[in-house]
Coordinates of C-alpha atoms in Angstrom, one line a residue:
X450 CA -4.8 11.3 69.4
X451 CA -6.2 14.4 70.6
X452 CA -9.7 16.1 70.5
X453 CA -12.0 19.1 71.3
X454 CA -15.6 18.8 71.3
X455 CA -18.4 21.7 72.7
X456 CA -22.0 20.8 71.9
X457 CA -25.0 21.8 73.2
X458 CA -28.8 20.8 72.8
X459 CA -31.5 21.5 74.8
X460 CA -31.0 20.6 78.3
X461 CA -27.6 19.0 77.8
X462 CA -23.9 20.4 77.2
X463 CA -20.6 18.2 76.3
X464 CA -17.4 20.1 76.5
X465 CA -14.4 17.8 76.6
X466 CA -10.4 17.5 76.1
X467 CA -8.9 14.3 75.0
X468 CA -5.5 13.3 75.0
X469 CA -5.7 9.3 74.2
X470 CA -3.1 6.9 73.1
X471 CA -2.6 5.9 69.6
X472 CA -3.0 2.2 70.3
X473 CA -4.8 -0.4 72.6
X474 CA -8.8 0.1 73.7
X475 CA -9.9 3.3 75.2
X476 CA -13.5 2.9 77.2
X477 CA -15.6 6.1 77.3
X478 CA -17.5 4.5 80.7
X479 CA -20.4 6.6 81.7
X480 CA -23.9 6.6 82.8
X481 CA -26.8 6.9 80.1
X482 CA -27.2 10.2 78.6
X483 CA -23.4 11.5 80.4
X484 CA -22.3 11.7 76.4
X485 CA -20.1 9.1 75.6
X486 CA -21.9 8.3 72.2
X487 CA -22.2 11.8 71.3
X488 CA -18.0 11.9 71.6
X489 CA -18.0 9.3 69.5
X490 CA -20.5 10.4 66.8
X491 CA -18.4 13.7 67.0
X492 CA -14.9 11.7 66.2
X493 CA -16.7 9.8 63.1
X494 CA -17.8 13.1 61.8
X495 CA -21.3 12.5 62.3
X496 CA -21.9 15.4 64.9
X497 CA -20.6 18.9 64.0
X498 CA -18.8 20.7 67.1
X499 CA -19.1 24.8 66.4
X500 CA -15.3 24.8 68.2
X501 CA -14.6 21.2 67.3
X502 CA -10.7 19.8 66.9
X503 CA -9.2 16.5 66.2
X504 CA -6.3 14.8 65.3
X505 CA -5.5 10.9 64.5
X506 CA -1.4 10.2 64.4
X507 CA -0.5 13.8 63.2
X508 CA -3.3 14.0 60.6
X509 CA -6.1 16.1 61.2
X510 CA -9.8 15.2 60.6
X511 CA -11.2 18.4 62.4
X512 CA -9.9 22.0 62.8
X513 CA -12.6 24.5 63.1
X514 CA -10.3 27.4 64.1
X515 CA -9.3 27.0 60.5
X516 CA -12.6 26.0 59.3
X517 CA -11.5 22.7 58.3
X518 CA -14.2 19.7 58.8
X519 CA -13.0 16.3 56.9
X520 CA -16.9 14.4 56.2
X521 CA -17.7 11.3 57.9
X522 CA -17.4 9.3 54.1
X523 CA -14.0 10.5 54.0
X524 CA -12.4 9.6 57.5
X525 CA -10.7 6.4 57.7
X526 CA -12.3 4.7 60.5
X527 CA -14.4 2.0 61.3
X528 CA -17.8 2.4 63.5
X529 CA -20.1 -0.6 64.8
X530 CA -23.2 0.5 66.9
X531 CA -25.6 -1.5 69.0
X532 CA -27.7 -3.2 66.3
X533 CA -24.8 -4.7 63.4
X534 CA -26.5 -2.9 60.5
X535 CA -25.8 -5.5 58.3
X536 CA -27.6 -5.8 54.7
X537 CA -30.0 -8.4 55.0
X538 CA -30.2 -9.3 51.2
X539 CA -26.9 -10.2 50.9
X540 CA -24.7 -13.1 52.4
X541 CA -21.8 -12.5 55.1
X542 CA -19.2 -12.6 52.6
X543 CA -21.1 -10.1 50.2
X544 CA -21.3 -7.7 53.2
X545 CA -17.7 -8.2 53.7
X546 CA -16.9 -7.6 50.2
X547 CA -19.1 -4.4 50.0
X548 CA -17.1 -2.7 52.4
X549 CA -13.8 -3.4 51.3
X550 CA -15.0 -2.2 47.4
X551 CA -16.3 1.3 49.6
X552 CA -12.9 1.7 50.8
X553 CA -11.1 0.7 47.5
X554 CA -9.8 -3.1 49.4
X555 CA -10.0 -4.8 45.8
X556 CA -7.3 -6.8 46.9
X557 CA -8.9 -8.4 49.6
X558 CA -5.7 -7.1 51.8
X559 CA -6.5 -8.7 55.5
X560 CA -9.5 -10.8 54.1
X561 CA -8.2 -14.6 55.2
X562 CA -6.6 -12.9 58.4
X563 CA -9.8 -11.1 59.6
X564 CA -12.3 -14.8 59.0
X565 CA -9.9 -16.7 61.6
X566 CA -9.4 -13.7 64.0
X567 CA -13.0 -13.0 64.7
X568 CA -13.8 -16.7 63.5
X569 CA -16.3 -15.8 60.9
X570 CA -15.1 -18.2 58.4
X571 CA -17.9 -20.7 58.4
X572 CA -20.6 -17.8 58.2
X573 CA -19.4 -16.6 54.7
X574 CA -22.4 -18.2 53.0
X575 CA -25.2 -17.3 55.5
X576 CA -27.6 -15.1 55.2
X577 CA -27.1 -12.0 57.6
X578 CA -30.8 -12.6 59.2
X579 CA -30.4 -16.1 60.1
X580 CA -27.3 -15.1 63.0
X581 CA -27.3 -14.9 66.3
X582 CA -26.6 -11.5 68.2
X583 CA -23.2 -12.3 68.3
X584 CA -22.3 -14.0 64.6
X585 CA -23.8 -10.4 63.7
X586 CA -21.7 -8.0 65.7
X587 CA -18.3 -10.5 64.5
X588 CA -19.2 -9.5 60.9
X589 CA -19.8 -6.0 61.9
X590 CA -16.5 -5.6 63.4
X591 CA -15.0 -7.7 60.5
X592 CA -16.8 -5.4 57.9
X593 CA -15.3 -2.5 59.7
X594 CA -11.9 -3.4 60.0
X595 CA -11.8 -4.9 56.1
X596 CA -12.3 -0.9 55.3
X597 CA -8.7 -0.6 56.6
X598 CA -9.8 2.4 59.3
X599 CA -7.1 4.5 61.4
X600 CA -9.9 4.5 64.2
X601 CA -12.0 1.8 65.2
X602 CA -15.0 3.2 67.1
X603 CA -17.4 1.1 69.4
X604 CA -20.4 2.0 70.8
X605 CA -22.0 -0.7 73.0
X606 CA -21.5 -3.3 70.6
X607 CA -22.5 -6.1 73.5
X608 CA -25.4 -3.7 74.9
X609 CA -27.9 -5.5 72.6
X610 CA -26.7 -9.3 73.8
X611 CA -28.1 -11.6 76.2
X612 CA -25.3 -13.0 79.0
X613 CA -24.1 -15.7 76.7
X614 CA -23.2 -13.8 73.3
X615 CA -21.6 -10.9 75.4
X616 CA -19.5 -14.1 76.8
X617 CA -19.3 -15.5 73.2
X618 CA -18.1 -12.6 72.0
X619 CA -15.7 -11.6 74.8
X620 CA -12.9 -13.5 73.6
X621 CA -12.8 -12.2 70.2
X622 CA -12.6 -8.5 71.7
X623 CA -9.8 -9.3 73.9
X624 CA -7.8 -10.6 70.5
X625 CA -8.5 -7.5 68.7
X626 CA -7.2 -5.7 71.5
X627 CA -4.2 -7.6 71.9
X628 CA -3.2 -7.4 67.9
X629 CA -4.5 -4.2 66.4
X630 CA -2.4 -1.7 66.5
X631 CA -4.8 0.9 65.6
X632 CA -6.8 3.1 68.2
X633 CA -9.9 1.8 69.3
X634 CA -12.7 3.6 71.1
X635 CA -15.3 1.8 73.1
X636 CA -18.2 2.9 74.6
X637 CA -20.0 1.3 77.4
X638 CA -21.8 1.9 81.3
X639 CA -21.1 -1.8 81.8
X640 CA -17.9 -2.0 84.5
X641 CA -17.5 -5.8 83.9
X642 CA -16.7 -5.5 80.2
X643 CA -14.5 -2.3 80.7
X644 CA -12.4 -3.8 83.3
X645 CA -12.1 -6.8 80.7
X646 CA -11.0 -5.1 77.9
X647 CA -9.7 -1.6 77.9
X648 CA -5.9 -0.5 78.9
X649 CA -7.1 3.4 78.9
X650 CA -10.0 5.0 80.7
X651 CA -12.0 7.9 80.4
X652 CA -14.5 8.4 82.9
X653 CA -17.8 10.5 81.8
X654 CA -20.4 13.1 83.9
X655 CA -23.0 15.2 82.6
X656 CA -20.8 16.2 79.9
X657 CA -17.4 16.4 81.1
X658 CA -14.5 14.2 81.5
X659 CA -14.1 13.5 85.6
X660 CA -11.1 11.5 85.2
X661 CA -8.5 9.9 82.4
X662 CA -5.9 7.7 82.6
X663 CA -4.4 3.7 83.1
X664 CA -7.4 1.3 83.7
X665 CA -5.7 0.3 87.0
X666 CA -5.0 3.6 87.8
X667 CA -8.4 5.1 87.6
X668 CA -10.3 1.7 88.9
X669 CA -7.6 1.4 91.9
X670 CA -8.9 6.1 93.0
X671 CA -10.4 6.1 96.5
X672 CA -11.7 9.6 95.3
X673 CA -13.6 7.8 92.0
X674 CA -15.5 5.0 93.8
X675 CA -18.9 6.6 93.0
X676 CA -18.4 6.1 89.2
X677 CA -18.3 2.5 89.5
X678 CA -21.0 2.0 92.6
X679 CA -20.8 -1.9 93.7
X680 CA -17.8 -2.5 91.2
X681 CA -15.0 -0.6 93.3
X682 CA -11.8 -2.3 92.9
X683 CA -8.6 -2.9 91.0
X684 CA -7.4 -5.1 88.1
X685 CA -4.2 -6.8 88.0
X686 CA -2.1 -8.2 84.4
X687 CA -0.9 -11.4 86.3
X688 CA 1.0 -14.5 84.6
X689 CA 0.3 -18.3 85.5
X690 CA 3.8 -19.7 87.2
X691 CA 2.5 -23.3 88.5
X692 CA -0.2 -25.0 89.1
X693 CA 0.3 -26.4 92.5
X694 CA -0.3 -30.2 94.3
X695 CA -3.4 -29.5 96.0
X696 CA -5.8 -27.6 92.8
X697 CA -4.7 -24.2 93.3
X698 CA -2.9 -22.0 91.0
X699 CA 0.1 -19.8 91.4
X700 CA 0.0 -16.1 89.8
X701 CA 2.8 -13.4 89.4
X702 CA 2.6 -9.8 88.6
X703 CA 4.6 -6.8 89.3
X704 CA 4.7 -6.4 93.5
X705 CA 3.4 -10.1 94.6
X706 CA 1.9 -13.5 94.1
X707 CA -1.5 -14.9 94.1
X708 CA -3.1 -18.2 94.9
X709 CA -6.7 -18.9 92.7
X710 CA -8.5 -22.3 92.4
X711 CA -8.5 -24.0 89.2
X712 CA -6.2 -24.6 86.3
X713 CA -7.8 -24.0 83.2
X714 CA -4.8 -21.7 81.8
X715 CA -1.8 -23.0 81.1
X716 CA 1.9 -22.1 82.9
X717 CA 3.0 -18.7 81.0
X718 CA -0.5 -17.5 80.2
X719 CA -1.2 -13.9 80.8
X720 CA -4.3 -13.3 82.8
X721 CA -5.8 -9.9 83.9
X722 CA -7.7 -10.3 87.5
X723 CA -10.1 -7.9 89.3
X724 CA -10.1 -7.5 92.9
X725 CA -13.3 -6.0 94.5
X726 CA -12.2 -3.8 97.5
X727 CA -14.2 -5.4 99.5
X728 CA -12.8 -8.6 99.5
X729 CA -9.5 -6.6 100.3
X730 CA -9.2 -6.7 104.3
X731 CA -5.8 -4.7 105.9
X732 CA -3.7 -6.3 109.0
X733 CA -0.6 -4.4 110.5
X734 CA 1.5 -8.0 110.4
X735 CA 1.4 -11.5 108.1
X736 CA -0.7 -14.2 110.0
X737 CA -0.3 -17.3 109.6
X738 CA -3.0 -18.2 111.8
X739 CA -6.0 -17.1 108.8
X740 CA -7.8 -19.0 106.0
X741 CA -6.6 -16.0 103.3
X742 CA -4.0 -17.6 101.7
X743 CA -2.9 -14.2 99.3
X744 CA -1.5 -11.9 101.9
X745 CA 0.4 -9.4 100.4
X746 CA 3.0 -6.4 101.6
X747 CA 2.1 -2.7 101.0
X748 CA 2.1 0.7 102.0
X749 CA -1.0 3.0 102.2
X750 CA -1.2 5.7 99.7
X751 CA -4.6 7.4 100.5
X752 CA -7.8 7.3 102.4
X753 CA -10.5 8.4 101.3
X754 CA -14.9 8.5 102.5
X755 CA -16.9 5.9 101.0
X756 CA -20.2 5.7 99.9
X757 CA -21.5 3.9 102.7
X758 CA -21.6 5.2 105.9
X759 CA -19.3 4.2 108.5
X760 CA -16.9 2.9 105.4
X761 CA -13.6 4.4 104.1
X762 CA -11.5 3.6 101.5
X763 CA -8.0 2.3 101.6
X764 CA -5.9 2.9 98.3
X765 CA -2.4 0.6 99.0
X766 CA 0.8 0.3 96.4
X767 CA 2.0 -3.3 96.4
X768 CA 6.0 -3.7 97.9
X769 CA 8.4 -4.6 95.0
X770 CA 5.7 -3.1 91.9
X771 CA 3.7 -0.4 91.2
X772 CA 0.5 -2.7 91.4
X773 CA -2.3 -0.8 93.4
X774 CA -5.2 -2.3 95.4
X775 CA -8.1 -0.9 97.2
X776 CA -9.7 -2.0 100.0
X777 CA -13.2 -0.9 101.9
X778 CA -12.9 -1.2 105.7
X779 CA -14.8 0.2 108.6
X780 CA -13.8 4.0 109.7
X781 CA -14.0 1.7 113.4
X782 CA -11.1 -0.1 111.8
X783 CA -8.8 2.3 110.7
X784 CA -8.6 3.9 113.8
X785 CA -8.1 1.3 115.7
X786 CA -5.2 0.5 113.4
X787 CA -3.9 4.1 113.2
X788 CA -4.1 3.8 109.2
X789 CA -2.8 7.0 107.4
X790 CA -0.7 7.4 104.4
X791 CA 2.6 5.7 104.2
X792 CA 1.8 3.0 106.8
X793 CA 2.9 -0.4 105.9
X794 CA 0.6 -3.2 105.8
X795 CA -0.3 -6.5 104.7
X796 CA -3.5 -6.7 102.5
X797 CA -5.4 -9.6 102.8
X798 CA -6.8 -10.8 99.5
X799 CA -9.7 -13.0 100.1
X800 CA -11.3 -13.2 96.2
X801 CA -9.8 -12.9 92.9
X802 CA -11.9 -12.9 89.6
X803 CA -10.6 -13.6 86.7
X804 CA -11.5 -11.4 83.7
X805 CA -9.4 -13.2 81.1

C-alpha cells in the first residue's frame, strides 16, 4: 500500500509518504490537530490532494499525475469514525443489511461469520438508539466489513467511550486484527490502545511523518521518547510455557523468559506485554542477591538524552532474539557503569503489563 498526500489549509500543511503493509493494523499515533484524520479522509477519498497518489495491492484509487481520482462511493473500503453513524430508525440487522445491498452483498457472504466475530448476534433485533457506546461501534465495524472493503479505516473509534466500553471493546479489535487479512488503518493519540493493537506504526508531527516502522521497533527508539511522553517503553509477543508452584507464570519470546503473577491464560496462549523503561533497571552481572526475578542478558545498542533532566535512555537487544528493551537510568549511573554501545549487561525487569 503506498500513498502521497500534500494539503494545505490555513495555518496547517500535511505532506507525507507512506509505504504500509498490505495486512495487519497500521496506527497513525499523533497528537490532536498533527493530521492523522486528514490522511485518512484523504485515503477514503473524502479530501482531494492537488499532488495526491495512492495505491491498494496494485490497484490504484488516486493518480493525480495522470489526473485520475477514483470517488469515495466507489473505493472499496470500509470507514467507522468516532460517533457509529448508525440509522436510528432501523434495527441492527436492517443497518447491517443496508450496507451489504450498497455494496451489492445480496448474498449475505460473511453475514453469520461477522455476528460471532464481533458478537453482535443477540443485538440483531434492537433498536440502534437503545445501545451502549460500544454495541454501537461493533455494528459499525460489522456494517463496514459486510461491504466487503479492501481497506478498513479507523478513526478513534474508542475516543468516544468511557474506560469500560474501550475495555469491552478491546477484545473484539484484537480478533479483527488477528483474522482479517485486509489492511486496516487506525487512528488514535492514545499510546495504551496502540501498543495493544497495531503490528505497524506511523508516528505523526505537524504534518509530517517523524518515524515508520515495527511497533516494537519504533516504541523500543531512544531518539522517539518525546512522542510517547510517560508511555516510553517496549512491547514484547510472549507465549505462556507454565504456570509455576508458587502463583507466578512463566513467559517465552524470542531472546529470554519472564516471570508475571497470575494465571488467567492458559499454557500456549500468545500474549503481547509492554515494558515501561522505567521499570527497566541495568546491572553489569546477574544477582542473585535482588527481589527482580526477570533478569535478562543483553547488549547496549544506543544511548540517547531523555526528557528529564539528569535521565538518559538505554536502548538494549535481548541475547539469543532480536527482542529490544529500553530502559531510563540516571546519566550518574551510566557513568559510573561505563555504559556505551555494545556493552553487555543484564536488564533488570521489575514490571510487566500485559496488553492482551
Amino acid at each position: 500500500m503506498r500513498g502521497h498526500f500534500n494539503i494545505s489549509y490555513p495555518g496547517f500543511t500535511l505532506d507525507v509518504d507512506l509505504t504500509l503493509p498490505e495486512t495487519g493494523v497500521t496506527a497513525l499515533f499523533g497528537s490532536s490537530g498533527s493530521g492523522k484524520t486528514t490522511i485518512l479522509r484523504c485515503m477514503a477519498g473524502l479530501e482531494r490532494s492537488p499532488t495526491g497518489f495512492l495505491s491498494i495491492a496494485g490497484e490504484i484509487w488516486q493518480d493525480e499525475q495522470r489526473r485520475f481520482f477514483l470517488p469515495t462511493h466507489k473505493r472499496p473500503l470500509g470507514l467507522v469514525f468516532q460517533e457509529a453513524s448508525l440509522f436510528p430508525h432501523l434495527t441492527v440487522q436492517k443497518n447491517l443489511q443496508y450496507g451489504m445491498k450498497r455494496a451489492g452483498n445480496a448474498k449475505d457472504e460473511g453475514f453469520e461469520a461477522m455476528l460471532d466475530l464481533l458478537g453482535i448476534r443477540a443485538l440483531l433485533g434492537r433498536a440502534t438508539d437503545g445501545l451502549s457506546g460500544g454495541e454501537r461501534q461493533r455494528v459499525a465495524i460489522a456494517r463496514a466489513l459486510l461491504t466487503r472493503p479492501r481497506l478498513l479505516l479507523l478513526d478513534e473509534p474508542l475516543a468516544a467511550l468511557d474506560m469500560k466500553r474501550k475495555l469491552e471493546i478491546l477484545p473484539y479489535l484484537e480478533r479483527l486484527r488477528d483474522e482479517l487479512s485486509i489492511p486496516v488503518i487506525y487512528v488514535s493519540h492514545s499510546l495504551d490502545e496502540v501498543a495493544r493493537l497495531a503490528d505497524h506504526l506511523v508516528l505523526i508531527k505537524d504534518g509530517s511523518i517523524t518515524a515508520t516502522g515495527s511497533l516494537t521497533d519504533i516504541l523500543a527508539r531512544p531518539d522517539l521518547s518525546s512522542a510517547f511522553a510517560g508511555g516510553v517503553g517496549a512491547v514484547l509477543e510472549a507465549t505462556v510455557v507454565a504456570h509455576e508452584t508458587d502463583g507466578l507464570t512463566r513467559l517465552e519470546f524470542p531472546g529470554g523468559k519472564l516471570y508475571i503473577a497470575g494465571g488467567a491464560h492458559a499454557p500456549g496462549s500468545p500474549l503481547r506485554c509492554r515494558i515501561n523503561a522505567n521499570d527497566v533497571s541495568i546491572a553489569l552481572s546477574a544477582h542473585t542477591d535482588t527481589s527482580i526475578l526477570n533478569a535478562l542478558p543483553a547488549t547496549v545498542i544506543a544511548v540517547a538524552d531523555a526528557d528529564t533532566p539528569g535521565h538518559v535512555f538505554v536502548q538494549l537487544r535481548l541475547i539469543g532474539g532480536e527482542s529490544l528493551l529500553l530502559a531510563r537510568i540516571t546519566e550518574r549511573s551510566r557513568q559510573a557503569l561505563a555504559i556505551t554501545p555494545g556493552l553487555s549487561v543484564v536488564a533488570q525487569v521489575k514490571s510487566v503489563a500485559i496488553l492482551r
